[in-house]
């Protein structure tokens, strides 16, 4: 069977209006990669998988929601779409709008947007506007504009974004033949955790796949859902989730609670350390994407999440290529040698002796 994208595969299970078209870049169908060695390092006795969402067409999970949101907007005759973004939504909206022949306007916070995301939005032809403020300021502006004009909002407040993003839960159940015991994922604006919970519940009602406990993980400097109040100046190395007022915060808390899970925060150093551990398994993700697994590691260490024979799925939301600068800032620079055999032999000697 030819794969034609998420709306083709799961459209019948998505609550989309009849006018919805089909704007696809063949997103989804991402691998669920087993990581037995990392599971062992974390204490062993359980199955660990990462769903590598960085392998979507624009390098993040946003493409799942965007195929639905842009397909709906295009089908309704919208000409321009708008979003606020820490970067990934911007790149995804830009790509799908380009595919549909629509204009995309993306608002990003000043500074702190990873280079690969900004470059993507520009390359796909979006009008990029840098706002002198935070993501939360930018989101408030695009909500206001979309209320006043025919410009369509494609942030995850748009319900069709969540409809598309539910498909990741369907894929996990289809691959494992059941829901995992735990699902760990990063939480920023809280659309994704909300969508996963909707998806798992729908699949369970339909196919008795069971429900996971959901561990949502924020960065300590941007953890409004853990603190129980908005964070005015969120700060974290995981710039994708540098968000102080999550639009779907209430639903995220509800998903965690209903599932028997929770929302916790981890430090930037724990995030970067997990990014390195994942890369050591051959899976290079951007810092935000290592946050779910960093939370898992912390909970295992506190003995708050452990049970033999459990299946854990961690969502790695975006590709490491999106944020190359963090690597040059936090990891070793390449060695430099003269272009001579002697120089190379000397360097190789020192490497193989250590
Ligand atoms: N991981 C990555 C790589 C992200 O880009 C985001 C959100 C999240 C996790 C959190 O997902 O917001 O649904 O809770 N990025 C948005 C953006 C905010 O603008 O690209 P969430």
Coordinates of C-alpha atoms and ligand atoms in Angstrom, one line a residue:
X1 CA 0.0 0.0 0.0
X2 CA 1.3 3.4 -0.9
X3 CA 1.7 5.7 2.1
X4 CA 0.0 9.0 1.4
X5 CA 0.3 10.8 4.7
X6 CA -1.6 10.9 8.0
X7 CA -4.9 12.2 6.7
X8 CA -5.0 9.3 4.2
X9 CA -4.1 6.7 6.9
X10 CA -6.0 7.9 9.9
X11 CA -8.4 10.5 8.4
X12 CA -11.5 8.5 9.4
X13 CA -10.5 8.8 13.1
X14 CA -10.0 12.6 13.0
X15 CA -12.6 15.1 13.7
X16 CA -12.1 17.3 10.6
X17 CA -14.8 19.3 8.7
X18 CA -16.0 18.0 5.3
X19 CA -14.3 20.9 3.5
X20 CA -10.9 19.7 4.6
X21 CA -8.5 19.1 1.7
X22 CA -5.4 17.0 1.7
X23 CA -2.2 18.9 2.1
X24 CA 0.6 16.5 2.9
X25 CA 4.3 16.0 2.9
X26 CA 3.9 12.4 3.8
X27 CA 4.5 13.2 7.5
X28 CA 4.1 10.7 10.3
X29 CA 5.0 7.0 10.2
X30 CA 8.0 7.7 12.4
X31 CA 10.1 4.9 13.9
X32 CA 9.8 3.6 17.4
X33 CA 13.4 2.9 18.2
X34 CA 14.2 0.4 21.0
X35 CA 17.0 1.6 23.3
X36 CA 17.9 -1.5 25.4
X37 CA 21.4 -0.2 26.4
X38 CA 20.0 3.1 27.7
X39 CA 17.3 1.2 29.5
X40 CA 19.9 -0.9 31.2
X41 CA 21.9 2.2 32.2
X42 CA 18.8 3.7 33.7
X43 CA 18.4 0.6 36.0
X44 CA 17.1 -2.1 33.6
X45 CA 14.2 -4.4 33.7
X46 CA 12.0 -2.4 31.4
X47 CA 11.5 -1.9 27.7
X48 CA 12.4 1.6 26.4
X49 CA 11.5 3.0 23.0
X50 CA 11.9 6.5 21.6
X51 CA 9.5 7.7 19.0
X52 CA 11.7 9.8 16.8
X53 CA 9.5 12.6 15.7
X54 CA 12.5 14.5 14.4
X55 CA 12.2 12.3 11.3
X56 CA 9.1 14.2 10.1
X57 CA 9.4 16.3 6.9
X58 CA 10.4 19.5 8.6
X59 CA 12.2 17.8 11.5
X60 CA 9.6 17.9 14.2
X61 CA 6.3 16.5 15.4
X62 CA 4.5 19.7 14.4
X63 CA 4.0 18.3 10.9
X64 CA 1.3 15.9 12.2
X65 CA -0.8 18.8 13.4
X66 CA 0.1 21.0 10.5
X67 CA -1.1 18.6 7.8
X68 CA -4.6 18.8 9.4
X69 CA -4.6 22.5 10.2
X70 CA -3.4 23.6 6.8
X71 CA -5.6 21.1 5.0
X72 CA -8.6 22.5 6.8
X73 CA -7.6 26.2 6.2
X74 CA -6.9 25.6 2.5
X75 CA -10.2 23.8 2.1
X76 CA -12.1 26.7 3.6
X77 CA -10.5 29.1 1.2
X78 CA -8.1 30.8 3.7
X79 CA -5.3 32.8 2.0
X80 CA -3.0 33.5 4.9
X81 CA -2.1 31.6 8.1
X82 CA -0.3 32.9 11.1
X83 CA 1.4 31.4 14.2
X84 CA 3.6 32.3 17.1
X85 CA 6.5 30.0 17.6
X86 CA 9.7 29.1 19.4
X87 CA 10.7 27.8 15.9
X88 CA 9.4 24.3 15.0
X89 CA 5.8 25.4 14.5
X90 CA 7.0 28.2 12.4
X91 CA 9.0 25.9 10.1
X92 CA 6.2 23.5 9.8
X93 CA 3.5 26.1 9.1
X94 CA 5.8 27.6 6.5
X95 CA 6.3 24.3 4.7
X96 CA 2.7 23.2 4.7
X97 CA 1.5 26.7 3.7
X98 CA 4.0 26.6 0.8
X99 CA 2.7 23.2 -0.2
X100 CA -0.9 24.5 -0.2
X101 CA 0.0 27.8 -2.0
X102 CA -0.9 29.9 1.1
X103 CA 0.9 32.8 2.6
X104 CA 2.4 32.1 6.1
X105 CA 3.3 34.7 8.7
X106 CA 5.3 33.5 11.7
X107 CA 6.0 35.5 14.8
X108 CA 9.1 34.4 16.8
X109 CA 10.4 35.7 20.1
X110 CA 13.5 37.9 19.9
X111 CA 16.7 35.8 20.1
X112 CA 16.8 32.2 21.3
X113 CA 15.3 30.6 18.3
X114 CA 17.5 27.8 17.0
X115 CA 19.2 28.5 13.8
X116 CA 17.8 25.5 11.8
X117 CA 14.2 26.5 12.7
X118 CA 14.5 30.1 11.6
X119 CA 16.4 29.1 8.4
X120 CA 13.6 26.6 7.7
X121 CA 10.8 29.2 8.0
X122 CA 12.7 31.5 5.7
X123 CA 13.6 28.8 3.2
X124 CA 9.9 27.7 2.9
X125 CA 9.0 31.3 2.2
X126 CA 7.2 32.5 5.3
X127 CA 7.2 36.1 6.3
X128 CA 9.1 36.0 9.6
X129 CA 8.5 38.7 12.2
X130 CA 10.6 38.9 15.3
X131 CA 8.7 40.2 18.2
X132 CA 10.4 42.2 20.9
X133 CA 9.1 40.0 23.6
X134 CA 8.5 36.4 24.6
X135 CA 6.7 33.5 22.9
X136 CA 3.8 34.2 25.2
X137 CA 3.6 37.8 24.0
X138 CA 3.7 36.7 20.4
X139 CA 1.0 34.2 21.0
X140 CA -1.3 36.8 22.5
X141 CA -0.7 39.0 19.4
X142 CA -1.6 36.3 16.8
X143 CA -4.7 35.3 18.7
X144 CA -5.9 38.9 18.6
X145 CA -5.1 39.3 14.9
X146 CA -6.8 36.1 13.9
X147 CA -9.9 37.2 15.9
X148 CA -10.0 40.4 13.9
X149 CA -9.1 39.3 10.4
X150 CA -9.7 36.3 8.1
X151 CA -6.1 35.2 8.8
X152 CA -6.2 31.6 10.2
X153 CA -4.4 30.7 13.4
X154 CA -2.4 27.5 13.2
X155 CA -1.0 27.3 16.7
X156 CA -2.2 24.4 18.8
X157 CA -5.2 26.4 20.0
X158 CA -6.5 25.5 16.5
X159 CA -8.4 22.2 17.3
X160 CA -7.4 20.6 14.0
X161 CA -3.7 20.7 15.1
X162 CA -4.6 18.4 18.0
X163 CA -6.6 16.1 15.7
X164 CA -3.5 15.6 13.5
X165 CA -1.2 15.2 16.5
X166 CA -3.4 12.4 17.9
X167 CA -2.1 10.2 15.2
X168 CA 1.2 9.7 17.0
X169 CA -0.6 7.9 19.8
X170 CA -2.4 5.7 17.1
X171 CA 1.0 4.8 15.6
X172 CA 2.5 3.8 18.9
X173 CA -0.5 1.5 19.6
X174 CA -0.4 0.1 16.1
X175 CA 3.3 -0.7 16.4
X176 CA 3.3 -2.1 20.0
X177 CA -0.2 -3.7 19.6
X178 CA -1.1 -1.9 22.8
X179 CA -0.5 1.4 24.6
X180 CA 2.8 1.5 26.6
X181 CA 2.7 1.6 30.4
X182 CA 4.3 5.1 30.5
X183 CA 4.6 7.9 28.0
X184 CA 7.2 10.5 28.6
X185 CA 7.3 13.8 26.7
X186 CA 8.4 17.4 26.9
X187 CA 5.7 20.0 27.7
X188 CA 5.8 23.6 26.3
X189 CA 2.6 25.1 25.2
X190 CA 1.0 21.8 26.1
X191 CA -0.8 21.0 22.8
X192 CA 1.1 17.8 22.3
X193 CA 0.5 16.1 25.7
X194 CA -3.2 17.1 25.2
X195 CA -3.3 15.5 21.8
X196 CA -1.6 12.3 22.9
X197 CA -4.1 11.8 25.7
X198 CA -7.0 12.4 23.3
X199 CA -5.5 9.9 20.9
X200 CA -4.8 7.2 23.5
X201 CA -8.3 7.5 24.9
X202 CA -9.9 7.3 21.5
X203 CA -7.9 4.2 20.5
X204 CA -8.6 2.5 23.7
X205 CA -12.4 3.1 23.3
X206 CA -12.2 1.8 19.8
X207 CA -9.7 -1.1 20.1
X208 CA -9.1 -1.7 23.9
X209 CA -5.4 -0.8 23.6
X210 CA -5.2 0.4 27.2
X211 CA -4.0 3.7 28.5
X212 CA -0.5 4.9 29.4
X213 CA 0.4 6.9 32.5
X214 CA 1.7 10.2 31.2
X215 CA 4.8 11.9 32.4
X216 CA 5.0 15.5 31.1
X217 CA 8.3 17.2 31.6
X218 CA 9.1 20.9 31.7
X219 CA 12.5 22.7 32.0
X220 CA 13.0 24.1 35.5
X221 CA 13.3 27.6 34.3
X222 CA 10.1 27.4 32.3
X223 CA 7.9 25.2 34.5
X224 CA 4.5 27.0 35.0
X225 CA 2.6 23.8 35.3
X226 CA 4.9 22.5 38.1
X227 CA 4.9 25.8 39.9
X228 CA 1.2 26.3 39.5
X229 CA 1.6 29.9 38.1
X230 CA 2.7 31.6 34.9
X231 CA 6.4 32.3 34.6
X232 CA 7.0 35.9 33.4
X233 CA 10.6 35.4 32.1
X234 CA 11.0 31.7 31.2
X235 CA 14.6 30.6 30.6
X236 CA 16.0 27.3 29.4
X237 CA 18.6 25.9 27.1
X238 CA 15.6 23.9 25.6
X239 CA 14.4 27.0 23.7
X240 CA 11.5 25.1 22.0
X241 CA 9.8 24.9 25.4
X242 CA 10.8 28.3 26.7
X243 CA 7.1 29.1 27.5
X244 CA 5.7 30.7 30.6
X245 CA 1.9 30.6 29.9
X246 CA 1.0 27.3 28.2
X247 CA -2.2 27.8 26.1
X248 CA -3.4 24.3 27.0
X249 CA -2.0 24.1 30.5
X250 CA -5.3 23.1 32.1
X251 CA -5.7 20.2 29.7
X252 CA -2.1 19.1 30.2
X253 CA -2.6 18.9 34.0
X254 CA -5.9 17.0 33.4
X255 CA -4.2 14.5 31.1
X256 CA -1.4 13.8 33.6
X257 CA -3.9 13.4 36.4
X258 CA -6.5 11.4 34.6
X259 CA -3.8 9.0 33.4
X260 CA -2.3 8.5 36.9
X261 CA 0.9 10.3 35.8
X262 CA 2.3 13.7 36.6
X263 CA 4.1 16.8 35.3
X264 CA 7.6 17.4 36.7
X265 CA 10.6 19.7 35.9
X266 CA 14.2 18.9 35.2
X267 CA 17.3 21.1 35.1
X268 CA 19.0 22.3 31.9
X269 CA 22.1 20.2 32.8
X270 CA 20.0 17.1 33.0
X271 CA 18.5 17.9 29.6
X272 CA 21.9 18.4 28.0
X273 CA 23.2 15.3 29.6
X274 CA 20.3 13.2 28.2
X275 CA 20.8 14.8 24.8
X276 CA 24.4 13.5 24.9
X277 CA 23.3 10.0 26.1
X278 CA 20.8 9.8 23.3
X279 CA 23.4 10.9 20.7
X280 CA 25.6 8.1 22.1
X281 CA 22.8 5.7 21.0
X282 CA 22.8 7.2 17.5
X283 CA 19.8 9.4 18.1
X284 CA 20.5 13.1 17.9
X285 CA 17.7 15.3 19.1
X286 CA 17.4 19.0 20.0
X287 CA 17.6 19.8 23.7
X288 CA 13.8 20.1 24.3
X289 CA 13.4 16.6 22.8
X290 CA 15.6 15.0 25.4
X291 CA 13.5 16.5 28.2
X292 CA 11.0 13.7 28.4
X293 CA 13.7 11.1 28.8
X294 CA 15.6 13.3 31.3
X295 CA 12.3 13.3 33.4
X296 CA 12.1 9.5 33.1
X297 CA 15.7 9.2 34.4
X298 CA 15.0 11.5 37.3
X299 CA 11.8 9.7 38.3
X300 CA 13.6 6.3 38.1
X301 CA 16.3 7.7 40.3
X302 CA 13.8 8.9 42.9
X303 CA 12.2 5.4 42.7
X304 CA 8.9 7.1 41.8
X305 CA 8.6 5.3 38.5
X306 CA 9.7 1.8 38.3
X307 CA 8.2 -1.6 37.8
X308 CA 9.6 -4.6 36.1
X309 CA 8.3 -5.6 32.7
X310 CA 7.1 -2.1 31.9
X311 CA 7.1 -0.6 28.5
X312 CA 8.1 3.0 28.3
X313 CA 7.8 5.2 25.3
X314 CA 9.6 8.6 25.2
X315 CA 8.8 11.1 22.6
X316 CA 11.7 12.8 20.9
X317 CA 9.9 15.7 19.4
X318 CA 12.5 17.3 17.1
X319 CA 15.8 16.6 15.3
X320 CA 19.2 17.7 16.6
X321 CA 20.0 19.3 13.2
X322 CA 17.6 22.1 14.2
X323 CA 19.9 23.4 16.8
X324 CA 23.5 22.9 15.8
X325 CA 24.8 25.8 17.9
X326 CA 24.1 24.1 21.2
X327 CA 26.5 21.4 20.1
X328 CA 29.4 23.8 19.4
X329 CA 28.6 25.5 22.8
X330 CA 28.5 22.4 24.9
X331 CA 30.5 19.7 23.2
X332 CA 34.2 19.2 22.1
X333 CA 35.4 21.1 19.0
X334 CA 36.9 19.0 16.2
X335 CA 40.7 18.5 16.4
X336 CA 42.8 20.3 13.9
X337 CA 45.9 18.8 12.3
X338 CA 48.3 19.7 9.5
X339 CA 47.5 17.8 6.3
X340 CA 50.3 15.3 6.9
X341 CA 50.4 11.6 7.8
X342 CA 52.8 12.3 10.7
X343 CA 50.4 14.7 12.2
X344 CA 47.4 12.4 11.8
X345 CA 49.4 9.5 13.3
X346 CA 50.3 11.6 16.3
X347 CA 46.7 12.6 16.9
X348 CA 45.4 9.0 16.3
X349 CA 48.0 7.7 18.8
X350 CA 46.7 10.0 21.5
X351 CA 43.1 9.1 20.8
X352 CA 43.6 5.4 20.8
X353 CA 45.7 5.5 24.0
X354 CA 43.1 7.2 26.0
Ligands
LIG1 N1 9.5 19.7 21.7 C1 9.7 20.5 20.7 C2 10.9 20.2 19.8 C3 8.9 21.7 20.4 O1 9.2 22.5 19.4 C4 7.8 21.9 21.3 C5 7.0 23.1 21.1 C6 7.6 21.0 22.3 C7 8.4 19.9 22.5 C8 6.4 21.2 23.2 O2 5.2 20.9 22.6 O3 4.1 23.1 22.9 O4 2.8 21.0 22.3 O5 3.8 21.3 24.6 N2 7.2 24.0 20.2 C9 6.3 25.1 19.9 C10 6.8 25.8 18.7 C11 5.9 25.9 21.0 O6 6.5 27.0 18.5 O7 7.5 25.2 17.9 P1 3.9 21.6 23.1

